[in-house]
């Protein structure tokens, strides 16, 4: 079971709310009963601290883990079997960024993965193998979201982009 662990990432499966993944610095855990019980789902698989997790929108067995490297770019890890095995999809030599703050998978195009960092965001359209980087209109911004239509929202400055940051417009539905 999971009694005490430093959490590096937490993600709930959109297609199965009872399935939750938690990542610690050295392992990942999975719950299939909403957190009542936990099982190991990848011990020492990542090589560095997991910063964020994201679960595929329709398949709760597919999970991505973005790692934070202490001195250099991290990497993206993927499991297709609920955490029994993990493999690296990218690393420092493929344009992967530093210390992501959040990660989201486009619900309409699950091969598109977004990583949000302080000051910039990254997008992969090939399951995390290669990455494109865009700077936010306000480089100090730390929070970004992906809405259900695949648009990037910057709530702090109330801007949105439907083309991955090529054009930014005012976010009309914001708080």
Coordinates of C-alpha atoms in Angstrom, one line a residue:
X1 CA 0.0 0.0 0.0
X2 CA 0.8 3.7 -0.1
X3 CA 1.4 5.0 3.4
X4 CA 3.8 7.9 3.0
X5 CA 5.5 9.1 -0.1
X6 CA 6.8 12.4 -1.5
X7 CA 4.5 13.0 -4.5
X8 CA 6.1 14.3 -7.7
X9 CA 3.1 13.8 -10.0
X10 CA -0.5 12.9 -9.7
X11 CA -3.0 12.1 -12.5
X12 CA -6.5 10.7 -12.7
X13 CA -7.7 8.8 -15.8
X14 CA -10.3 10.9 -17.7
X15 CA -12.0 7.7 -18.9
X16 CA -12.0 5.9 -15.5
X17 CA -12.1 8.3 -12.5
X18 CA -11.3 5.4 -10.2
X19 CA -7.9 5.0 -11.8
X20 CA -5.2 7.3 -10.3
X21 CA -1.5 7.4 -10.7
X22 CA 1.0 8.9 -8.3
X23 CA 4.7 9.3 -8.9
X24 CA 7.4 9.7 -6.3
X25 CA 11.0 10.5 -6.9
X26 CA 11.9 6.8 -7.5
X27 CA 8.6 5.0 -8.2
X28 CA 5.1 5.2 -9.6
X29 CA 2.0 3.9 -7.9
X30 CA -1.5 3.1 -9.3
X31 CA -4.9 2.8 -7.7
X32 CA -7.9 1.3 -9.4
X33 CA -10.3 2.0 -6.6
X34 CA -10.1 5.8 -6.3
X35 CA -7.2 5.8 -3.9
X36 CA -8.4 3.3 -1.3
X37 CA -5.5 0.9 -2.2
X38 CA -2.3 1.3 -4.2
X39 CA 0.1 -1.0 -6.0
X40 CA 3.6 -0.4 -7.3
X41 CA 3.6 0.6 -11.0
X42 CA 7.2 1.2 -11.9
X43 CA 10.0 1.2 -9.3
X44 CA 13.2 3.1 -10.3
X45 CA 12.0 3.3 -13.8
X46 CA 12.6 7.0 -14.5
X47 CA 16.2 7.7 -13.5
X48 CA 15.2 11.2 -12.2
X49 CA 12.4 12.8 -10.3
X50 CA 9.0 12.7 -11.9
X51 CA 7.5 16.2 -12.1
X52 CA 4.1 15.6 -13.8
X53 CA 1.9 12.8 -15.1
X54 CA -0.8 12.6 -17.7
X55 CA -3.2 9.8 -18.5
X56 CA -4.5 9.1 -22.0
X57 CA -8.0 10.5 -22.5
X58 CA -9.6 7.1 -23.5
X59 CA -7.2 4.5 -22.3
X60 CA -6.4 4.4 -18.5
X61 CA -3.4 2.0 -19.1
X62 CA -1.5 4.7 -21.2
X63 CA 0.4 7.2 -19.0
X64 CA 3.1 9.7 -19.6
X65 CA 5.6 10.8 -16.9
X66 CA 7.7 13.9 -17.4
X67 CA 10.9 13.9 -15.4
X68 CA 12.8 16.8 -13.9
X69 CA 16.5 16.6 -14.3
X70 CA 18.6 18.3 -11.6
X71 CA 21.1 19.7 -14.1
X72 CA 19.8 19.6 -17.7
X73 CA 16.8 18.5 -19.7
X74 CA 14.6 15.8 -18.3
X75 CA 12.7 13.3 -20.4
X76 CA 9.3 11.8 -21.1
X77 CA 8.4 8.2 -20.1
X78 CA 5.4 6.2 -21.3
X79 CA 3.6 3.1 -20.2
X80 CA 1.0 1.3 -22.2
X81 CA 0.3 -1.4 -19.6
X82 CA -0.7 0.6 -16.6
X83 CA 2.8 1.0 -15.2
X84 CA 4.1 -2.6 -15.5
X85 CA 6.8 -1.3 -17.9
X86 CA 7.9 2.1 -18.9
X87 CA 10.1 3.3 -21.8
X88 CA 11.7 6.7 -22.6
X89 CA 10.0 8.5 -25.5
X90 CA 12.4 11.5 -25.5
X91 CA 15.3 12.9 -23.7
X92 CA 17.6 15.9 -23.6
X93 CA 18.8 15.4 -27.1
X94 CA 15.3 15.8 -28.7
X95 CA 14.4 19.3 -27.5
X96 CA 12.7 18.3 -24.3
X97 CA 12.5 21.1 -21.7
X98 CA 13.4 21.6 -18.1
X99 CA 11.1 21.0 -15.1
X100 CA 7.6 21.0 -16.5
X101 CA 4.8 22.4 -14.2
X102 CA 2.0 20.6 -15.9
X103 CA 1.3 18.2 -18.8
X104 CA -1.9 17.6 -20.7
X105 CA -2.9 15.3 -23.5
X106 CA -5.3 16.8 -26.2
X107 CA -8.6 14.9 -25.7
X108 CA -9.4 15.3 -29.5
X109 CA -5.9 14.2 -30.6
X110 CA -4.2 12.0 -28.0
X111 CA -0.9 11.9 -29.9
X112 CA -0.6 15.6 -29.1
X113 CA 1.0 16.3 -25.7
X114 CA 1.5 19.7 -24.1
X115 CA 4.1 20.5 -21.5
X116 CA 3.8 23.8 -19.6
X117 CA 6.8 25.4 -18.0
X118 CA 7.5 28.8 -16.5
X119 CA 7.8 31.1 -19.5
X120 CA 7.3 28.6 -22.3
X121 CA 5.3 25.6 -23.5
X122 CA 6.1 22.6 -25.6
X123 CA 4.0 20.5 -27.9
X124 CA 4.6 17.0 -29.3
X125 CA 2.3 15.7 -32.1
X126 CA 4.0 12.2 -32.2
X127 CA 3.4 10.8 -28.7
X128 CA 6.3 12.7 -27.1
X129 CA 9.1 11.8 -29.5
X130 CA 9.8 15.3 -30.8
X131 CA 8.9 18.7 -29.4
X132 CA 8.2 22.3 -30.6
X133 CA 8.7 25.1 -28.1
X134 CA 6.8 28.4 -27.9
X135 CA 7.4 31.3 -25.5
X136 CA 4.4 32.8 -23.7
X137 CA 3.5 36.5 -24.4
X138 CA 4.5 37.1 -20.8
X139 CA 7.7 35.2 -20.1
X140 CA 7.2 35.1 -16.3
X141 CA 3.9 33.3 -16.6
X142 CA 3.8 30.0 -14.7
X143 CA 0.3 28.6 -15.4
X144 CA -1.2 27.4 -18.6
X145 CA -4.1 25.1 -19.4
X146 CA -5.4 23.2 -22.4
X147 CA -9.2 23.4 -22.9
X148 CA -11.4 20.6 -24.4
X149 CA -11.1 22.2 -27.9
X150 CA -7.3 22.0 -27.8
X151 CA -6.8 25.7 -27.2
X152 CA -4.1 26.9 -24.8
X153 CA -5.3 29.2 -22.1
X154 CA -3.2 31.6 -20.0
X155 CA -5.5 32.4 -17.1
X156 CA -3.0 34.8 -15.4
X157 CA -3.0 37.3 -18.3
X158 CA -6.4 36.1 -19.8
X159 CA -5.0 35.1 -23.2
X160 CA -5.8 32.1 -25.4
X161 CA -4.4 30.6 -28.6
X162 CA -5.9 28.0 -30.8
X163 CA -2.8 27.6 -32.9
X164 CA -0.2 26.8 -30.3
X165 CA 0.9 30.3 -29.6
X166 CA 1.2 31.7 -33.1
X167 CA -1.6 34.2 -32.4
X168 CA -2.8 35.1 -28.9
X169 CA -6.2 36.7 -28.3
X170 CA -8.2 37.9 -25.2
X171 CA -9.7 35.0 -23.2
X172 CA -13.4 36.0 -23.3
X173 CA -14.7 33.2 -21.0
X174 CA -12.2 33.7 -18.2
X175 CA -12.9 34.6 -14.6

